[in-house]
Amino acid sequence: MGSTNDAIDAAAKLIDQYHTHDPFKIAKNIGVVIRWQYLGNTIMGYSLHTHRIPNIVLNVQSSDLTNIAVCGHELGHCILHKDFDTNFFSRIGAEPMVGDTEYEANCFMFELIFGDKEVSPMNYNAILDSYNLPHWMWQYFSLVTPK
């Protein structure tokens, strides 16, 4: 496990290397397999390594923006937590503690998706709603700022 800064730096490095903020393009470039399955109404996605190949499984029922966010989060796990089994990304997930693997994956996701955007605090909840993310995630916006 690393730190908040390690997670943000890892995302920034991939953005610079592949000239994109799109987690699907980055995943393809680094050999992460994306799979789509019906995962019910609460599970949005998860990641795992099978035969040394990183996989991200996303819910076919989720919106495009939700899948971008979940793919970014799970990509963070693939990069940062190769030796850990991770939990499902769930609509009812609790707020992780600083230093937790879920917290680090969230930092990675926010840098990947929002690190190049100036976001007004007045718009945090509207943006989180559009990605179908919980409102407690507003705190991550302050960690990532346009460079």
PDB file of C-alpha atoms in Angstrom:
ATOM      1  CA  MET A   1       0.000   0.000   0.000  1.00  0.00           C
ATOM      2  CA  GLY A   2       1.104   3.530  -0.611  1.00  0.00           C
ATOM      3  CA  SER A   3      -0.253   6.920   0.248  1.00  0.00           C
ATOM      4  CA  THR A   4      -2.657   9.488  -1.058  1.00  0.00           C
ATOM      5  CA  ASN A   5       0.145  11.211  -2.955  1.00  0.00           C
ATOM      6  CA  ASP A   6       1.376   7.918  -4.404  1.00  0.00           C
ATOM      7  CA  ALA A   7      -2.101   7.208  -5.769  1.00  0.00           C
ATOM      8  CA  ILE A   8      -2.451  10.672  -7.275  1.00  0.00           C
ATOM      9  CA  ASP A   9       1.081  10.542  -8.703  1.00  0.00           C
ATOM     10  CA  ALA A  10       0.450   7.103 -10.245  1.00  0.00           C
ATOM     11  CA  ALA A  11      -2.662   8.403 -12.032  1.00  0.00           C
ATOM     12  CA  ALA A  12      -0.848  11.559 -13.192  1.00  0.00           C
ATOM     13  CA  LYS A  13       2.014   9.456 -14.572  1.00  0.00           C
ATOM     14  CA  LEU A  14      -0.390   7.323 -16.631  1.00  0.00           C
ATOM     15  CA  ILE A  15      -2.206  10.434 -17.885  1.00  0.00           C
ATOM     16  CA  ASP A  16       1.107  11.901 -19.039  1.00  0.00           C
ATOM     17  CA  GLN A  17       2.341   8.640 -20.515  1.00  0.00           C
ATOM     18  CA  TYR A  18      -0.803   7.875 -22.536  1.00  0.00           C
ATOM     19  CA  HIS A  19      -2.056  11.450 -23.094  1.00  0.00           C
ATOM     20  CA  THR A  20      -5.560  10.653 -21.889  1.00  0.00           C
ATOM     21  CA  HIS A  21      -7.759  10.772 -18.797  1.00  0.00           C
ATOM     22  CA  ASP A  22      -9.899   7.920 -20.126  1.00  0.00           C
ATOM     23  CA  PRO A  23      -9.546   4.896 -17.826  1.00  0.00           C
ATOM     24  CA  PHE A  24     -10.699   2.538 -20.604  1.00  0.00           C
ATOM     25  CA  LYS A  25      -7.913   3.661 -22.952  1.00  0.00           C
ATOM     26  CA  ILE A  26      -5.308   3.482 -20.202  1.00  0.00           C
ATOM     27  CA  ALA A  27      -6.500   0.012 -19.171  1.00  0.00           C
ATOM     28  CA  LYS A  28      -6.199  -1.208 -22.757  1.00  0.00           C
ATOM     29  CA  ASN A  29      -2.711   0.274 -23.087  1.00  0.00           C
ATOM     30  CA  ILE A  30      -1.410  -1.424 -19.949  1.00  0.00           C
ATOM     31  CA  GLY A  31      -3.061  -4.792 -20.564  1.00  0.00           C
ATOM     32  CA  VAL A  32      -5.989  -4.673 -18.151  1.00  0.00           C
ATOM     33  CA  VAL A  33      -8.940  -6.691 -19.442  1.00  0.00           C
ATOM     34  CA  ILE A  34     -12.354  -5.017 -19.143  1.00  0.00           C
ATOM     35  CA  ARG A  35     -15.334  -7.335 -18.820  1.00  0.00           C
ATOM     36  CA  TRP A  36     -19.035  -6.512 -18.627  1.00  0.00           C
ATOM     37  CA  GLN A  37     -21.514  -8.498 -16.563  1.00  0.00           C
ATOM     38  CA  TYR A  38     -24.872  -8.115 -14.926  1.00  0.00           C
ATOM     39  CA  LEU A  39     -23.963  -7.423 -11.288  1.00  0.00           C
ATOM     40  CA  GLY A  40     -27.368  -6.589  -9.856  1.00  0.00           C
ATOM     41  CA  ASN A  41     -28.520  -3.271  -8.452  1.00  0.00           C
ATOM     42  CA  THR A  42     -25.853  -2.569  -5.841  1.00  0.00           C
ATOM     43  CA  ILE A  43     -22.523  -3.802  -7.234  1.00  0.00           C
ATOM     44  CA  MET A  44     -21.020  -1.380  -9.736  1.00  0.00           C
ATOM     45  CA  GLY A  45     -17.782  -3.248 -10.444  1.00  0.00           C
ATOM     46  CA  TYR A  46     -14.733  -5.009  -9.089  1.00  0.00           C
ATOM     47  CA  SER A  47     -11.185  -5.955 -10.047  1.00  0.00           C
ATOM     48  CA  LEU A  48      -9.169  -9.137  -9.746  1.00  0.00           C
ATOM     49  CA  HIS A  49      -6.078 -10.808 -11.123  1.00  0.00           C
ATOM     50  CA  THR A  50      -6.605 -14.093 -12.945  1.00  0.00           C
ATOM     51  CA  HIS A  51      -3.542 -16.009 -14.130  1.00  0.00           C
ATOM     52  CA  ARG A  52      -1.500 -12.842 -13.554  1.00  0.00           C
ATOM     53  CA  ILE A  53      -3.794 -10.840 -15.834  1.00  0.00           C
ATOM     54  CA  PRO A  54      -5.555  -7.865 -14.249  1.00  0.00           C
ATOM     55  CA  ASN A  55      -9.303  -7.756 -14.925  1.00  0.00           C
ATOM     56  CA  ILE A  56     -11.945  -5.144 -14.260  1.00  0.00           C
ATOM     57  CA  VAL A  57     -15.566  -6.245 -14.260  1.00  0.00           C
ATOM     58  CA  LEU A  58     -18.191  -3.525 -14.744  1.00  0.00           C
ATOM     59  CA  ASN A  59     -21.956  -3.653 -14.401  1.00  0.00           C
ATOM     60  CA  VAL A  60     -23.734  -3.584 -17.776  1.00  0.00           C
ATOM     61  CA  GLN A  61     -26.633  -1.763 -16.101  1.00  0.00           C
ATOM     62  CA  SER A  62     -24.587   1.288 -15.084  1.00  0.00           C
ATOM     63  CA  SER A  63     -24.463   4.516 -17.071  1.00  0.00           C
ATOM     64  CA  ASP A  64     -21.450   5.469 -19.174  1.00  0.00           C
ATOM     65  CA  LEU A  65     -20.327   8.093 -16.636  1.00  0.00           C
ATOM     66  CA  THR A  66     -20.713   5.662 -13.753  1.00  0.00           C
ATOM     67  CA  ASN A  67     -18.646   3.074 -15.596  1.00  0.00           C
ATOM     68  CA  ILE A  68     -15.935   5.658 -16.273  1.00  0.00           C
ATOM     69  CA  ALA A  69     -15.710   6.391 -12.546  1.00  0.00           C
ATOM     70  CA  VAL A  70     -15.813   2.739 -11.484  1.00  0.00           C
ATOM     71  CA  CYS A  71     -13.289   1.768 -14.153  1.00  0.00           C
ATOM     72  CA  GLY A  72     -10.985   4.528 -12.865  1.00  0.00           C
ATOM     73  CA  HIS A  73     -11.375   3.318  -9.292  1.00  0.00           C
ATOM     74  CA  GLU A  74     -10.756  -0.328 -10.190  1.00  0.00           C
ATOM     75  CA  LEU A  75      -7.830   0.637 -12.414  1.00  0.00           C
ATOM     76  CA  GLY A  76      -6.375   2.251  -9.294  1.00  0.00           C
ATOM     77  CA  HIS A  77      -6.606  -1.101  -7.539  1.00  0.00           C
ATOM     78  CA  CYS A  78      -4.943  -2.846 -10.506  1.00  0.00           C
ATOM     79  CA  ILE A  79      -2.032  -0.384 -10.381  1.00  0.00           C
ATOM     80  CA  LEU A  80      -1.696   0.207  -6.641  1.00  0.00           C
ATOM     81  CA  HIS A  81      -2.876  -3.010  -4.984  1.00  0.00           C
ATOM     82  CA  LYS A  82      -1.782  -5.910  -7.174  1.00  0.00           C
ATOM     83  CA  ASP A  83      -1.365  -8.281  -4.251  1.00  0.00           C
ATOM     84  CA  PHE A  84      -4.695  -7.530  -2.563  1.00  0.00           C
ATOM     85  CA  ASP A  85      -8.150  -8.856  -3.206  1.00  0.00           C
ATOM     86  CA  THR A  86     -10.461  -5.864  -3.237  1.00  0.00           C
ATOM     87  CA  ASN A  87     -14.075  -5.371  -2.357  1.00  0.00           C
ATOM     88  CA  PHE A  88     -16.827  -4.699  -4.825  1.00  0.00           C
ATOM     89  CA  PHE A  89     -17.448  -1.064  -5.714  1.00  0.00           C
ATOM     90  CA  SER A  90     -20.934  -0.750  -4.316  1.00  0.00           C
ATOM     91  CA  ARG A  91     -23.632   1.911  -4.360  1.00  0.00           C
ATOM     92  CA  ILE A  92     -23.927   1.510  -0.596  1.00  0.00           C
ATOM     93  CA  GLY A  93     -20.215   1.498   0.207  1.00  0.00           C
ATOM     94  CA  ALA A  94     -19.084   3.191   3.392  1.00  0.00           C
ATOM     95  CA  GLU A  95     -16.650   6.073   3.461  1.00  0.00           C
ATOM     96  CA  PRO A  96     -13.100   4.654   3.651  1.00  0.00           C
ATOM     97  CA  MET A  97     -10.457   5.882   6.065  1.00  0.00           C
ATOM     98  CA  VAL A  98      -7.368   7.753   4.879  1.00  0.00           C
ATOM     99  CA  GLY A  99      -4.671   5.211   3.974  1.00  0.00           C
ATOM    100  CA  ASP A 100      -7.178   2.455   3.264  1.00  0.00           C
ATOM    101  CA  THR A 101      -6.892   0.751  -0.143  1.00  0.00           C
ATOM    102  CA  GLU A 102     -10.371   2.022  -1.075  1.00  0.00           C
ATOM    103  CA  TYR A 103      -9.342   5.567  -0.176  1.00  0.00           C
ATOM    104  CA  GLU A 104      -6.249   5.277  -2.365  1.00  0.00           C
ATOM    105  CA  ALA A 105      -8.262   3.900  -5.295  1.00  0.00           C
ATOM    106  CA  ASN A 106     -10.659   6.829  -4.906  1.00  0.00           C
ATOM    107  CA  CYS A 107      -7.734   9.292  -4.960  1.00  0.00           C
ATOM    108  CA  PHE A 108      -6.455   7.606  -8.128  1.00  0.00           C
ATOM    109  CA  MET A 109      -9.913   7.799  -9.732  1.00  0.00           C
ATOM    110  CA  PHE A 110     -10.399  11.476  -8.876  1.00  0.00           C
ATOM    111  CA  GLU A 111      -6.989  12.433 -10.276  1.00  0.00           C
ATOM    112  CA  LEU A 112      -7.696  10.427 -13.407  1.00  0.00           C
ATOM    113  CA  ILE A 113     -11.166  11.853 -14.021  1.00  0.00           C
ATOM    114  CA  PHE A 114     -11.146  15.303 -12.419  1.00  0.00           C
ATOM    115  CA  GLY A 115      -7.463  16.229 -12.063  1.00  0.00           C
ATOM    116  CA  ASP A 116      -7.544  18.454 -15.144  1.00  0.00           C
ATOM    117  CA  LYS A 117     -10.818  20.203 -14.279  1.00  0.00           C
ATOM    118  CA  GLU A 118     -11.536  23.245 -12.153  1.00  0.00           C
ATOM    119  CA  VAL A 119     -14.584  22.246 -10.137  1.00  0.00           C
ATOM    120  CA  SER A 120     -16.439  24.753  -7.989  1.00  0.00           C
ATOM    121  CA  PRO A 121     -17.434  23.453  -4.554  1.00  0.00           C
ATOM    122  CA  MET A 122     -20.961  24.562  -5.405  1.00  0.00           C
ATOM    123  CA  ASN A 123     -21.007  21.881  -8.148  1.00  0.00           C
ATOM    124  CA  TYR A 124     -19.537  18.948  -6.205  1.00  0.00           C
ATOM    125  CA  ASN A 125     -22.815  17.188  -5.496  1.00  0.00           C
ATOM    126  CA  ALA A 126     -24.187  17.721  -9.013  1.00  0.00           C
ATOM    127  CA  ILE A 127     -21.039  16.214 -10.526  1.00  0.00           C
ATOM    128  CA  LEU A 128     -21.070  13.310  -8.080  1.00  0.00           C
ATOM    129  CA  ASP A 129     -24.738  12.721  -8.949  1.00  0.00           C
ATOM    130  CA  SER A 130     -23.947  12.638 -12.664  1.00  0.00           C
ATOM    131  CA  TYR A 131     -21.364   9.882 -12.031  1.00  0.00           C
ATOM    132  CA  ASN A 132     -23.721   8.169  -9.547  1.00  0.00           C
ATOM    133  CA  LEU A 133     -21.142   8.542  -6.761  1.00  0.00           C
ATOM    134  CA  PRO A 134     -21.969   9.144  -3.092  1.00  0.00           C
ATOM    135  CA  HIS A 135     -21.908  12.730  -1.828  1.00  0.00           C
ATOM    136  CA  TRP A 136     -19.310  11.953   0.847  1.00  0.00           C
ATOM    137  CA  MET A 137     -16.783  11.777  -2.003  1.00  0.00           C
ATOM    138  CA  TRP A 138     -16.794  15.603  -2.254  1.00  0.00           C
ATOM    139  CA  GLN A 139     -13.620  15.591  -0.136  1.00  0.00           C
ATOM    140  CA  TYR A 140     -11.549  14.116  -2.979  1.00  0.00           C
ATOM    141  CA  PHE A 141     -12.035  17.181  -5.172  1.00  0.00           C
ATOM    142  CA  SER A 142      -9.767  19.179  -2.854  1.00  0.00           C
ATOM    143  CA  LEU A 143      -6.997  16.584  -3.233  1.00  0.00           C
ATOM    144  CA  VAL A 144      -6.808  16.892  -7.000  1.00  0.00           C
ATOM    145  CA  THR A 145      -6.399  20.219  -8.685  1.00  0.00           C
ATOM    146  CA  PRO A 146      -5.540  21.196 -12.238  1.00  0.00           C
ATOM    147  CA  LYS A 147      -1.828  21.469 -12.802  1.00  0.00           C
TER     148      LYS A 147
END
